[in-house]
CSV table of C-alpha atoms in Angstrom, one decimal:
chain,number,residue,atom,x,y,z
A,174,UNK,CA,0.0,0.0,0.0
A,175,UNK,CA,1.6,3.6,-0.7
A,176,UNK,CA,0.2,7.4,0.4
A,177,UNK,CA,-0.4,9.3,-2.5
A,178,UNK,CA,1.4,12.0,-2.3
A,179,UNK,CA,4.3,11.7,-0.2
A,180,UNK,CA,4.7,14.1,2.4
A,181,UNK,CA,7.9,16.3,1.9
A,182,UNK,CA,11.1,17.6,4.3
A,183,UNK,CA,9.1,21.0,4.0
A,184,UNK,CA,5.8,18.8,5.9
A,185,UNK,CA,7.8,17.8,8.8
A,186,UNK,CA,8.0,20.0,12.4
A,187,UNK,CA,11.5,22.2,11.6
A,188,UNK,CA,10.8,25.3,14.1
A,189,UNK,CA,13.8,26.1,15.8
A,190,UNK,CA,12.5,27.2,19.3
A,191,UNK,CA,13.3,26.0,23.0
A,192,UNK,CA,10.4,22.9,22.0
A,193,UNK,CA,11.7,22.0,18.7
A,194,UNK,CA,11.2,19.1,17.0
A,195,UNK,CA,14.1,17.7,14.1
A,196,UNK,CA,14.1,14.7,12.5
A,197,UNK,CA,16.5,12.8,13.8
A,198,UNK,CA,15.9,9.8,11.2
A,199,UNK,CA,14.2,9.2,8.1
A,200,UNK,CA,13.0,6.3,6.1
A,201,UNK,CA,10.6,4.5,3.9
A,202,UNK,CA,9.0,3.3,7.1
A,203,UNK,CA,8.8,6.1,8.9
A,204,UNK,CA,10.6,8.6,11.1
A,205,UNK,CA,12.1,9.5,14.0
A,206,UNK,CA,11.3,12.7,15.8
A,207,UNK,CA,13.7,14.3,18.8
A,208,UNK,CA,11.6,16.1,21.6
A,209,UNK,CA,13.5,17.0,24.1
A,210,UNK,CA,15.1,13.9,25.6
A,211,UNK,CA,12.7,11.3,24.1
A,212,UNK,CA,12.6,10.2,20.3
A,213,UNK,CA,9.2,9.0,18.9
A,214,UNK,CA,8.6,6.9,15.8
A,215,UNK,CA,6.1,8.2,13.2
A,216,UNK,CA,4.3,5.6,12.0
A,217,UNK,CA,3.4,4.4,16.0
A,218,UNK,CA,4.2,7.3,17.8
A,219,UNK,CA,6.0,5.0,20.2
A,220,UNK,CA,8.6,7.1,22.4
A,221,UNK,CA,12.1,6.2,23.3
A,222,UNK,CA,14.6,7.7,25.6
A,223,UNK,CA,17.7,9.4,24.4
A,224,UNK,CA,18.9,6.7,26.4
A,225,UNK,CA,17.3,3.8,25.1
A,226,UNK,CA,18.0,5.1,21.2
A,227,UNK,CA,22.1,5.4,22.2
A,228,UNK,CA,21.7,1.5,23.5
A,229,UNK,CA,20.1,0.1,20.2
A,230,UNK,CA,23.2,2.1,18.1
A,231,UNK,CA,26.0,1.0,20.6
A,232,UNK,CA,24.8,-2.5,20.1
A,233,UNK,CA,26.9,-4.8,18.2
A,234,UNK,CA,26.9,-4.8,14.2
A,235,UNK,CA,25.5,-8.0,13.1
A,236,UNK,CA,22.1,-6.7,12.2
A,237,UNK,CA,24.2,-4.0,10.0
A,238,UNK,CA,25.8,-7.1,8.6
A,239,UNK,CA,22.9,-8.7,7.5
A,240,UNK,CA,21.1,-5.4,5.8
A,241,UNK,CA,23.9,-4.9,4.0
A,242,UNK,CA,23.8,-8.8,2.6
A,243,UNK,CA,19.8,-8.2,1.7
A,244,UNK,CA,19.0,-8.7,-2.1
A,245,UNK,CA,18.6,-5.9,-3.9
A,246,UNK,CA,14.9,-4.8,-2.7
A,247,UNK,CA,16.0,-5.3,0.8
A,248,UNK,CA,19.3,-3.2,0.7
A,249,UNK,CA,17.4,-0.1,-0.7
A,250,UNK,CA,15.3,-0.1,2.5
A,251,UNK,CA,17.9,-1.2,4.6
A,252,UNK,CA,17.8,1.6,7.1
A,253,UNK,CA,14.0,0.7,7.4
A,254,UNK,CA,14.8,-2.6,8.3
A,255,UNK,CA,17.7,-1.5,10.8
A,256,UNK,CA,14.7,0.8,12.7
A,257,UNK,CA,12.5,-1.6,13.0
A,258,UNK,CA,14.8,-4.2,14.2
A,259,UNK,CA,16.2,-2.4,16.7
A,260,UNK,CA,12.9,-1.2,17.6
A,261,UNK,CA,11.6,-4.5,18.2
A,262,UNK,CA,14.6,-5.3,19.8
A,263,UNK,CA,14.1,-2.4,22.7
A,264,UNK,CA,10.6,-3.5,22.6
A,265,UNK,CA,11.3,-7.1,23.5
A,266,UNK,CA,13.9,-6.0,26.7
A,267,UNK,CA,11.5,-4.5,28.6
A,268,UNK,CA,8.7,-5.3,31.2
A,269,UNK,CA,7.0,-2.5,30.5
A,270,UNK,CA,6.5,0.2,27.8
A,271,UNK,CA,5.7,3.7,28.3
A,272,UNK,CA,3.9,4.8,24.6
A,273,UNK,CA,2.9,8.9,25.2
A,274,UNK,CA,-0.6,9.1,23.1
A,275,UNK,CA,0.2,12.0,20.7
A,276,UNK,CA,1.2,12.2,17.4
A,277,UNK,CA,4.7,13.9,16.4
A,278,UNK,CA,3.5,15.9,13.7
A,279,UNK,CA,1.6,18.5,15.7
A,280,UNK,CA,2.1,22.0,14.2
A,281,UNK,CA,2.3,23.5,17.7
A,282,UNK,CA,5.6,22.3,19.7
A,283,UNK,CA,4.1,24.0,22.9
A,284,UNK,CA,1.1,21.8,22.5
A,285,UNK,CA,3.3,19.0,22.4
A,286,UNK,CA,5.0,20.3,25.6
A,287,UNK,CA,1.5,20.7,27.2
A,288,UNK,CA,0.9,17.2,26.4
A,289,UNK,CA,3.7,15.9,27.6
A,290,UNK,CA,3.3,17.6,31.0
A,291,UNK,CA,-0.2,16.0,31.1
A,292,UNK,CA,1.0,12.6,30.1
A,293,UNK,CA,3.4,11.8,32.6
A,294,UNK,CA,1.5,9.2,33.6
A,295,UNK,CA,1.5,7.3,30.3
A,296,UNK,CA,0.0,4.3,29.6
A,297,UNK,CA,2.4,1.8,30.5
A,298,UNK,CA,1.8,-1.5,28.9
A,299,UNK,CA,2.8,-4.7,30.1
A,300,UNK,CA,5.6,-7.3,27.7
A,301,UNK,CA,4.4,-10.6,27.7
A,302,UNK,CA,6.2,-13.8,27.5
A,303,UNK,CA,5.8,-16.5,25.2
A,304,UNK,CA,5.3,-18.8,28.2
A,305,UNK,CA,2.9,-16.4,29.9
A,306,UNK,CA,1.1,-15.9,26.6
A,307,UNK,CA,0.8,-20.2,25.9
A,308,UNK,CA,-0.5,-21.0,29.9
A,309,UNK,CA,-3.0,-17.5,29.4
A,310,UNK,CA,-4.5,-19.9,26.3
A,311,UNK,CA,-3.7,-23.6,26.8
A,312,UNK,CA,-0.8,-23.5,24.1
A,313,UNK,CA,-2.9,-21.6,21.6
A,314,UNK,CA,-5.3,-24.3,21.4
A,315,UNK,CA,-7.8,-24.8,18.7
A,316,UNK,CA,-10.7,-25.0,21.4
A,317,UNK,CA,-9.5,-21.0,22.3
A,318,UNK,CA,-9.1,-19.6,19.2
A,319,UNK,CA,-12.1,-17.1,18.9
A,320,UNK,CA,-11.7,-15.2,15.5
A,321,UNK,CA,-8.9,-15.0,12.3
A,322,UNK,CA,-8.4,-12.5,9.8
A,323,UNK,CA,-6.2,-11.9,6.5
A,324,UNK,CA,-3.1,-12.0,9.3
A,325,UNK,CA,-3.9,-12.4,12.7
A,326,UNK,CA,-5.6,-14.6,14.6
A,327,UNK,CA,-7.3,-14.0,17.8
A,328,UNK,CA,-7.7,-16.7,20.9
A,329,UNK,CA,-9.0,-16.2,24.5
A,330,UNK,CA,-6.9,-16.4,27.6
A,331,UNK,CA,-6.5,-15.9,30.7
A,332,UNK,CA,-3.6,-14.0,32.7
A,333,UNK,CA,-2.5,-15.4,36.0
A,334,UNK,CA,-4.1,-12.5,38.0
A,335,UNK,CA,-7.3,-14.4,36.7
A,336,UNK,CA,-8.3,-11.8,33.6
A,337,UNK,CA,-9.8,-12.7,30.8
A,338,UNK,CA,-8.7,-11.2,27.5
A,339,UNK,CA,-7.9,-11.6,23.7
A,340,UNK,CA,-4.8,-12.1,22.6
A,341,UNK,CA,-4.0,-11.5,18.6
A,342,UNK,CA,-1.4,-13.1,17.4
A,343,UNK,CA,-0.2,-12.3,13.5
A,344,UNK,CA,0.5,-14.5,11.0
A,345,UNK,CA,1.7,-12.7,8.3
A,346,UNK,CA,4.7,-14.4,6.6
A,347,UNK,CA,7.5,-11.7,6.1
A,348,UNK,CA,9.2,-10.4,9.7
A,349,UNK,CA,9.5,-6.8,7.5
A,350,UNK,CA,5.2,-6.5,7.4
A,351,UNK,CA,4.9,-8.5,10.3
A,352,UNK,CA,6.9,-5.4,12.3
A,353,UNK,CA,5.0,-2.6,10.9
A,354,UNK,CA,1.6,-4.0,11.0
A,355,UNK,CA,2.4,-4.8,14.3
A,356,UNK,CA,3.6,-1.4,15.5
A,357,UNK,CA,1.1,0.7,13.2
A,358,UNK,CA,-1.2,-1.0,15.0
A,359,UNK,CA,0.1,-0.4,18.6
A,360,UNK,CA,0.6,2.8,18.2
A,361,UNK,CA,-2.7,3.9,17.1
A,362,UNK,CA,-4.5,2.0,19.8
A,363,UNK,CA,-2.0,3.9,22.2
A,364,UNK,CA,-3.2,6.9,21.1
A,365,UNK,CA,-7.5,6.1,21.0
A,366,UNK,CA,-8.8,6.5,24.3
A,367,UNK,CA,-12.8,6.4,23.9
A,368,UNK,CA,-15.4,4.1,25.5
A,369,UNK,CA,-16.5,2.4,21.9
A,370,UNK,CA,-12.9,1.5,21.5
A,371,UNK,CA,-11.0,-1.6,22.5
A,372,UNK,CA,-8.2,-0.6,24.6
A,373,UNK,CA,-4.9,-2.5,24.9
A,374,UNK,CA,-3.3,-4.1,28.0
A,375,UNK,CA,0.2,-5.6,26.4
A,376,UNK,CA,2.1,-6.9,24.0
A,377,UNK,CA,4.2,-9.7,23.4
A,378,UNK,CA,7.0,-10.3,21.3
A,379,UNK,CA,8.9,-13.5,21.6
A,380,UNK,CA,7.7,-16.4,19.3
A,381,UNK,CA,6.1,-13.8,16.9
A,382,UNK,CA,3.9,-10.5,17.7
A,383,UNK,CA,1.0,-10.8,20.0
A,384,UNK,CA,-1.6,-7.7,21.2
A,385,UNK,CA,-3.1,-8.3,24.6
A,386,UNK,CA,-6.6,-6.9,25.2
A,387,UNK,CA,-9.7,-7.2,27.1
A,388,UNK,CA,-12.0,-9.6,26.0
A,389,UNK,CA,-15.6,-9.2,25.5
A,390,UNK,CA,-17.8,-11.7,26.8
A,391,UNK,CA,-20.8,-11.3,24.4
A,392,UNK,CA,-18.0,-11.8,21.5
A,393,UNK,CA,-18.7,-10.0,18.1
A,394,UNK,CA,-21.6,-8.4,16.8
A,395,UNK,CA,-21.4,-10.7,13.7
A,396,UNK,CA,-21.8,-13.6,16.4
A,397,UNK,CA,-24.6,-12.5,18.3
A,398,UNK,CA,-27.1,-11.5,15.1
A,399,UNK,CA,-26.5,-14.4,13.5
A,400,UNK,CA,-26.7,-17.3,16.4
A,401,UNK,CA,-28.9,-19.3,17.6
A,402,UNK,CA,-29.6,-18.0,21.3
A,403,UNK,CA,-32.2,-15.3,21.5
A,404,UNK,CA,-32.0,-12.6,19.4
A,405,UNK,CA,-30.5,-9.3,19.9
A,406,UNK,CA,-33.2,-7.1,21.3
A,407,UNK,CA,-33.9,-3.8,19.8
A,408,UNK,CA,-33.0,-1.6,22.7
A,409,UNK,CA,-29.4,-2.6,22.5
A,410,UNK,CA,-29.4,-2.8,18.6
A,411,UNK,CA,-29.7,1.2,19.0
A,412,UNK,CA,-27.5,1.4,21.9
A,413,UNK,CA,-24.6,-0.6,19.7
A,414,UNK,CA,-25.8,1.8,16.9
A,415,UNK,CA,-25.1,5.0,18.7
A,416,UNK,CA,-21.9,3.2,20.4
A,417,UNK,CA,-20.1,2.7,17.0
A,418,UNK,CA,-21.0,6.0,15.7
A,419,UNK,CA,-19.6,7.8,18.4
A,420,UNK,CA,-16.4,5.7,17.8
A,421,UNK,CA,-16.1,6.1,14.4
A,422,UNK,CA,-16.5,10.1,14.9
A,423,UNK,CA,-13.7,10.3,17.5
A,424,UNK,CA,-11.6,8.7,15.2
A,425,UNK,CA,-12.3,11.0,12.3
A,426,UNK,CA,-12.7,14.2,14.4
A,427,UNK,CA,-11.5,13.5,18.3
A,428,UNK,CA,-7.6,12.8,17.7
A,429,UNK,CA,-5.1,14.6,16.9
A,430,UNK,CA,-4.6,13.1,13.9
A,431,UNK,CA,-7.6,11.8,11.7
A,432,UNK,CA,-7.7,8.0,11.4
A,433,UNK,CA,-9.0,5.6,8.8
A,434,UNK,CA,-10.4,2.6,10.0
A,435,UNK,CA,-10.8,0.8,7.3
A,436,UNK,CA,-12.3,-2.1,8.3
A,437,UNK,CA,-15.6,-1.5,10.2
A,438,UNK,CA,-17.8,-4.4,10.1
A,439,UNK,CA,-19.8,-6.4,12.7
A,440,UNK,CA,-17.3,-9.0,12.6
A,441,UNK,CA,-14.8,-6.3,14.4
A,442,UNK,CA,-17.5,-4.8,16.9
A,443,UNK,CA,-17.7,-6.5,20.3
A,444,UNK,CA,-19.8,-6.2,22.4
A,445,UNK,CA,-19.3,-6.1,26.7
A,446,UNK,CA,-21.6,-7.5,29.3
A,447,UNK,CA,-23.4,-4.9,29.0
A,448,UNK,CA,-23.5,-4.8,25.2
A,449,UNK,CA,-21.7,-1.8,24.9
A,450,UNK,CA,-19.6,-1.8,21.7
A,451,UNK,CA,-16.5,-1.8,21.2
A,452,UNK,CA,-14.4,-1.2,18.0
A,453,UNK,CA,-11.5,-3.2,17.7
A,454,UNK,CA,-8.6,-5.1,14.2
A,455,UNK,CA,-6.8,-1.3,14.0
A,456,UNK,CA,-4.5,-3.6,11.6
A,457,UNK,CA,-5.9,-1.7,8.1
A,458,UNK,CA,-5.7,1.6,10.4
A,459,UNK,CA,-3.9,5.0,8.6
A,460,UNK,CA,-3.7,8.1,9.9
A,461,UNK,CA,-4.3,10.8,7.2
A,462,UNK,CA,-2.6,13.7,7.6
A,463,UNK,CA,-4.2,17.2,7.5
A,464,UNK,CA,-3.4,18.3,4.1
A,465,UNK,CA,-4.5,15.2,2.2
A,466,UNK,CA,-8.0,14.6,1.4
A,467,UNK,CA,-8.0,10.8,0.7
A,468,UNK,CA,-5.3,8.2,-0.1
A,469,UNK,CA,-4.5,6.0,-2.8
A,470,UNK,CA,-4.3,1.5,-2.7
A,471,UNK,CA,-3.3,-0.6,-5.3
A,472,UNK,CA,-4.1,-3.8,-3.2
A,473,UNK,CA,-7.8,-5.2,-2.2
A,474,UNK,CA,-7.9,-4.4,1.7
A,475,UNK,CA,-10.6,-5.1,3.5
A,476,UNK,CA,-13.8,-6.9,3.5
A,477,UNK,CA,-16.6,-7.5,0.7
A,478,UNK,CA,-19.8,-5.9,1.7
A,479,UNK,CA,-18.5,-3.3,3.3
A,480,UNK,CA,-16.1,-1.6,0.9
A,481,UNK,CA,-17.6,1.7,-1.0
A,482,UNK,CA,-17.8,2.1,-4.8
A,483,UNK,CA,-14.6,4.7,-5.4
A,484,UNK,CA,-12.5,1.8,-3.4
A,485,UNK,CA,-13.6,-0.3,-6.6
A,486,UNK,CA,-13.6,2.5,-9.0
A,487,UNK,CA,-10.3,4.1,-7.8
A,488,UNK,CA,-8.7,2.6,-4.7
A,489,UNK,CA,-9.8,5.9,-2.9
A,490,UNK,CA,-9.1,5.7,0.9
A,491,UNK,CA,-10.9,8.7,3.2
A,492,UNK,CA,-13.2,9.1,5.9
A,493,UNK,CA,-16.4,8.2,3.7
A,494,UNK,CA,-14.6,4.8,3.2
A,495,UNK,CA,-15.8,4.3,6.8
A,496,UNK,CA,-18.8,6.1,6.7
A,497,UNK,CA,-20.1,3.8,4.1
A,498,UNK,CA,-19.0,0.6,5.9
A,499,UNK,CA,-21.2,1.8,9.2
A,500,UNK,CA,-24.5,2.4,7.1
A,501,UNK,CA,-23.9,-1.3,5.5
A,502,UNK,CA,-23.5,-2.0,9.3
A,503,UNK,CA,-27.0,-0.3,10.6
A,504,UNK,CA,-28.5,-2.5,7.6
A,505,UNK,CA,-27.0,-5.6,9.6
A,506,UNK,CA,-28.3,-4.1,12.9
A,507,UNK,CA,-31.6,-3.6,11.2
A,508,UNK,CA,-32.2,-6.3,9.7
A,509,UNK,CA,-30.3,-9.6,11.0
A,510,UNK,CA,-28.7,-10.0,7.6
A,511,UNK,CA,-25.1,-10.1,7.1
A,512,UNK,CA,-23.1,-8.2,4.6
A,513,UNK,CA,-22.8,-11.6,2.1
A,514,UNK,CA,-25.6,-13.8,2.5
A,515,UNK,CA,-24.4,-17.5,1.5
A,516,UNK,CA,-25.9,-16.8,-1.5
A,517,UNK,CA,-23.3,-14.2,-2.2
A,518,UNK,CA,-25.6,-11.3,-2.2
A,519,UNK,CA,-24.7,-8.0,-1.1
A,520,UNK,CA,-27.0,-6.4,1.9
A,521,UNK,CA,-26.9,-3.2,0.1
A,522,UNK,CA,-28.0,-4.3,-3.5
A,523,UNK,CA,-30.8,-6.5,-1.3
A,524,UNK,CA,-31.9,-3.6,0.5
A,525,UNK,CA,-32.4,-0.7,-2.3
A,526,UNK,CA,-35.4,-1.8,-3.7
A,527,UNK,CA,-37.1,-1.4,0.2
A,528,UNK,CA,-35.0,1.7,0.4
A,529,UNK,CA,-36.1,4.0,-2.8
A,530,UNK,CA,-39.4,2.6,-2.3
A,531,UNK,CA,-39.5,4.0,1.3
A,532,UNK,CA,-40.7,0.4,2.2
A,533,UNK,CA,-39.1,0.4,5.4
A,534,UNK,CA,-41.0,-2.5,7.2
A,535,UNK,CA,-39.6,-5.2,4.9
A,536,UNK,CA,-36.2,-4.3,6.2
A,537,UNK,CA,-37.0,-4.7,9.6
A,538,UNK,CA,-35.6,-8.2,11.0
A,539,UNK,CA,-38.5,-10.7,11.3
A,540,UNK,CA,-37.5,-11.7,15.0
A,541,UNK,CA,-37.7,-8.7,16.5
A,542,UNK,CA,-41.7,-8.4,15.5
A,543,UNK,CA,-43.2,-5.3,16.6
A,544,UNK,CA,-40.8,-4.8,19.7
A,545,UNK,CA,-39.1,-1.8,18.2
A,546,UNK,CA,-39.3,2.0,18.7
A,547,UNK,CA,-40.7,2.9,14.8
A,548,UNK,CA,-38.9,6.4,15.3
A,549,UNK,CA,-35.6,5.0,15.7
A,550,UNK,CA,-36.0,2.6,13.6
A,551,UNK,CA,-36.8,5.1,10.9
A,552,UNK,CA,-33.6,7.4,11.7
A,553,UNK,CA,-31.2,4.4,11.6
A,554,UNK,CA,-33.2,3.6,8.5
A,555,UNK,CA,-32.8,7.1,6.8
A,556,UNK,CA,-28.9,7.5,8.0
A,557,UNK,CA,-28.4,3.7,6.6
A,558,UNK,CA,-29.9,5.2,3.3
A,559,UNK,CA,-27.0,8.3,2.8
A,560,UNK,CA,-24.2,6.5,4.4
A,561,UNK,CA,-24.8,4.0,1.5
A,562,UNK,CA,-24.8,6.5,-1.2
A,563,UNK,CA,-22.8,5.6,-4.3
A,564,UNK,CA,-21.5,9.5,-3.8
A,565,UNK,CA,-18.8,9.8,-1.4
A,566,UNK,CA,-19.3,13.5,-1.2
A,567,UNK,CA,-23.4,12.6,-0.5
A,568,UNK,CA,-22.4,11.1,2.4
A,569,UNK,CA,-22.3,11.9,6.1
A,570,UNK,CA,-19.5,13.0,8.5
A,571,UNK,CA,-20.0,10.6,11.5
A,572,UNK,CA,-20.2,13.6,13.9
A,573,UNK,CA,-23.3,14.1,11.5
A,574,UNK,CA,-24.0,11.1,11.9
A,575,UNK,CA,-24.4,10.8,15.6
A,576,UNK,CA,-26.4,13.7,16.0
A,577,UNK,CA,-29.0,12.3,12.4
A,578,UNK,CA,-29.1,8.8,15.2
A,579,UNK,CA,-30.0,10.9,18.7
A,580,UNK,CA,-33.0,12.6,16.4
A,581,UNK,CA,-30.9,15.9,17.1
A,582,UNK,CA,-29.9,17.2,13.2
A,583,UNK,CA,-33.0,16.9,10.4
A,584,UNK,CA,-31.8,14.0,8.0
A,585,UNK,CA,-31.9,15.1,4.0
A,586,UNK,CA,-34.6,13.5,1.9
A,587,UNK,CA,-33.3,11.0,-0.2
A,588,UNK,CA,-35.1,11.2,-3.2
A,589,UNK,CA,-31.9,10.7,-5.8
A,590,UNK,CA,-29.3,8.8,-3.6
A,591,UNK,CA,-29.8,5.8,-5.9
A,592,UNK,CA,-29.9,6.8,-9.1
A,593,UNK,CA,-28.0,4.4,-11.5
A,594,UNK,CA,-24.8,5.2,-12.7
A,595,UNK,CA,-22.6,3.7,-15.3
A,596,UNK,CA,-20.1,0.8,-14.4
A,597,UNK,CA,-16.8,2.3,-13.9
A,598,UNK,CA,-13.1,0.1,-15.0
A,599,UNK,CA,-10.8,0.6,-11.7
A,600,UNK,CA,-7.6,2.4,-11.9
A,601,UNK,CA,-5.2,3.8,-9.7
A,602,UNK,CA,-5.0,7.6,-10.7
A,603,UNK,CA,-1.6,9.4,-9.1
A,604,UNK,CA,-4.0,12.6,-9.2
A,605,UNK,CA,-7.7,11.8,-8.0
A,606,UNK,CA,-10.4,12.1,-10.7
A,607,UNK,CA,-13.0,14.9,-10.3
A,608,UNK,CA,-16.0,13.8,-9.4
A,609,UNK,CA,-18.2,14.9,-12.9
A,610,UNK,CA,-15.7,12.6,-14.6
A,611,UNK,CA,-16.7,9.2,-12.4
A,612,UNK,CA,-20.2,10.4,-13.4
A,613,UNK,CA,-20.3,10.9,-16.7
C-alpha cells in the first residue's frame, strides 16, 4: 500500500524554538522525531529515551551485517529494516513500555509540551512472555481460538491474575510486514482513548507478535445477530448503533490526527456485558494527515460488503470509506442479515429496492416483530440510506451522523441517492479524478 502523495522535508515540524522538534531519522518506514530527551517513531508514535536510542546504536553490528547482505529490494530499505529491528529489539527487553498518546506531527511544539506535562503518567503496557502468553490460552489451542483474519488470529486467555482477555497473534509471513503492522497497530491504539474502543493491555514479542486486550464476553456483533440463542433485542441494537458511531467520529474528528479505520464491520465490533460496543482489528488503520483529502491503494484491503464504490472505482481511501461501511453495518443491525448472504448477495443491493421505495417495514428483522421504537427505527433507516450512497461526497460525517441517530440534526430526503450510474473500470490515478468525470 503507498500514500499518495508523499509528504515532503518541508511537511515535517523544523521550528527552531526552546520545543523543537528535528528529525532525527528518516526512512521508507517512517521517522524519528527528537523532543526534548525522548525520540518518537512516526508511524506508532511510540517514544524512546535518548537513552534507550544510544543502546540500540552501541549495540553490536550484526544486524548491519545482514542489511547490507539483503537482495537488492532489501538493501534499498535497509535503514528501514535496521529501525525496525532495533525497535523490536528495545521492545522485547523490557517489562513494560511507556507509549505517550500523541502524534509527532503537531504543528504546535508547545502543545506538544502541554501534552507531555499532562502525560506523565503514560500508559504503561505490560511485555508478555511467550510462556505467559501459551498458559493464558492452553498452548494456543484450537478450542480457544475465537476469531482469524487476513493475518492475525485471535484466541481467548487468561492471565495469571485471573483476567480474561484476547490475545492477537499475527500470521503474516514476512518479519518486514509483520513489524510494521504490528507497531502501526500499537501505536494507534495507544493513542485512542474512547469508550467504543477496544483498549490494549500488552504486547508480546517473543515467538512472533502478540496484542493483549480485554475480552468481550458477548464476542462479536457478527456472532450475536447471527446465532442461535435469543436474538438481539432492539433496545441494545440502538444502543450498539449509537456506540459505534460515536467511535467512528472520534476517530475522524477527536484525535489529533484523523484515522482511517478501514475495516468496520460487525465481525470487528464486540460487544461487553453490558453490550456496549467496542471497536476493535486497527490492523488496516492509517492516519491521514491534515493536508490530504483521501489516499490512494493498489491492493484489495478489507472486506466484501462493506467496501464503498470509489474503493472499486479508484482505490480511494478517506473518511467516507468508513462512513459507508457503518451504514452497510446499521443494515445488519436492522435487519439480522449479514453483509454476504451465503448466496453471495450483497446487503446493500438487497436492501435498495425497500429503500427507494420507502418500504421500510420489509427491512426490519422478522425476529424482532413489533418490539421496536418505529422512530428510531426510521432514523437508523434514513442514515443507513445516505451513508450507502454511491457519492462519497453525499455522504455523512460521523459527527453528523451521531447527531441524524440521537434525532438531534434533520436527516436530508433521499429522493436521488440511488440513481444508477454507469459501471466504472478501476484504476489507480496518481491525481484523483474529479467527481463529474466518475459520473459521466
Amino acid at each position: 500500500m503507498e500514500y499518495i502523495p508523499e509528504l515532503s522535508p518541508s511537511d515535517s515540524p523544523s521550528e527552531s524554538t526552546e520545543n523543537t522538534c528535528d528529525i532525527a531519522d528518516e526512512s521508507a518506514g517512517g521517522e524519528l522525531f527528537e523532543i526534548g530527551q525522548r525520540f518518537l517513531f512516526s508511524d506508532s508514535s511510540i517514544s524512546l529515551s535518548a537513552e534507550d536510542l544510544t543502546s540500540m546504536e552501541e549495540e553490536d553490528t550484526t544486524d548491519e551485517y545482514k542489511a547490507s547482505t539483503l537482495d537488492s529490494e532489501h538493501r534499498a530499505n535497509g535503514k528501514s529494516y535496521m529501525q525496525w529491528h532495533g525497535f523490536l529489539r528495545k521492545l522485547k527487553k523490557g517489562s513494560t513500555m511507556h507509549l505517550h498518546p500523541f502524534h509527532p506531527n503537531l504543528p504546535h511544539f508547545r502543545l506538544i509540551k502541554k501534552q507531555l506535562k499532562r502525560r506523565r503518567n503514560a500508559q504503561s503496557l505490560s511485555n508478555f512472555s511467550l510462556s505467559d502468553l501459551q498458559v493464558a490460552t492452553d498452548n494456543f489451542s484450537h478450542e480457544n481460538l475465537i476469531g482469524e483474519g487476513g493475518y492475525s488470529e485471535v484466541y481467548r486467555g487468561r492471565l495469571e491474575d485471573g483476567e480474561l482477555v484476547a490475545i492477537k497473534r499475527l500470521i503474516r509471513e514476512t518479519p518486514t510486514n509483520k513489524a510494521e503492522d504490528y507497531l502501526s497497530e500499537l501505536g494507534i491504539l495507544v493513542h485512542v482513548d474512547h469508550p467504543n474502543i477496544a483498549n490494549v493491555i500488552g504486547y508480546g514479542i517473543e515467538g512472533g507478535m502478540h496484542l493483549i486486550l480485554p475480552l468481550s464476553l458477548n464476542g462479536s456483533l457478527s456472532s450475536v445477530l447471527s446465532g442461535q440463542k435469543e436474538k438481539l433485542a432492539w433496545c441494545f441494537r440502538y444502543r450498539i448503533a449509537l456506540g459505534v458511531a460515536s467511535g467512528i467520529s472520534y476517530l475522524h474528528e477527536g484525535c489529533q490526527r484523523r484515522i482511517i479505520h478501514r475495516d468496520i464491520k460487525s465481525d470487528n465490533v464486540l460487544l461487553t456485558e453490558d453490550f456496549e460496543p467496542k471497536i476493535t482489528d486497527f490492523g488496516l488503520a492509517k492516519w491521514l494527515p491534515d493536508q490530504w483529502t483521501q489516499l490512494t491503494v493498489s491492493e484489495l484491503e478489507g472486506t466484501l460488503g462493506y467496501l464503498p464504490p470509489e474503493f472499486f472505482m479508484h482505490g480511494m481511501v478517506d473518511e467516507k470509506t468508513d462512513v459507508y461501511a457503518f451504514g452497510v453495518l446499521l443494515l445488519e443491525l436492522i435487519t439480522g442479515r449479514p453483509a454476504i448472504d451465503d448466496s453471495h448477495q450483497s446487503l446493500v443491493m438487497w436492501a435498495k429496492p425497500m429503500l427507494i421505495s420507502k418500504n421500510y417495514a420489509e427491512l426490519v428483522d422478522p425476529s424482532l416483530g413489533d418490539a421496536y421504537d418505529s422512530e428510531q427505527m426510521n432514523r437508523m433507516v434514513m442514515v443507513a440510506s445516505i451513508c450507502i450512497h454511491q457519492s462519497s461526497t453525499e455522504r455523512p460525517q460521523m459527527s453528523q451522523v451521531v447527531r441524524m441517530l440521537k434525532g438531534n440534526e434533520c436527516i436530508q430526503p433521499i429522493n436521488k441517492k440511488f440513481q444508477k450510474r454507469p459501471a466504472l473500470r478501476r484504476t489507480y490515478p496518481v491525481e484523483f479524478i474529479e467527481e463529474e468525470e466518475c459520473t459521466a
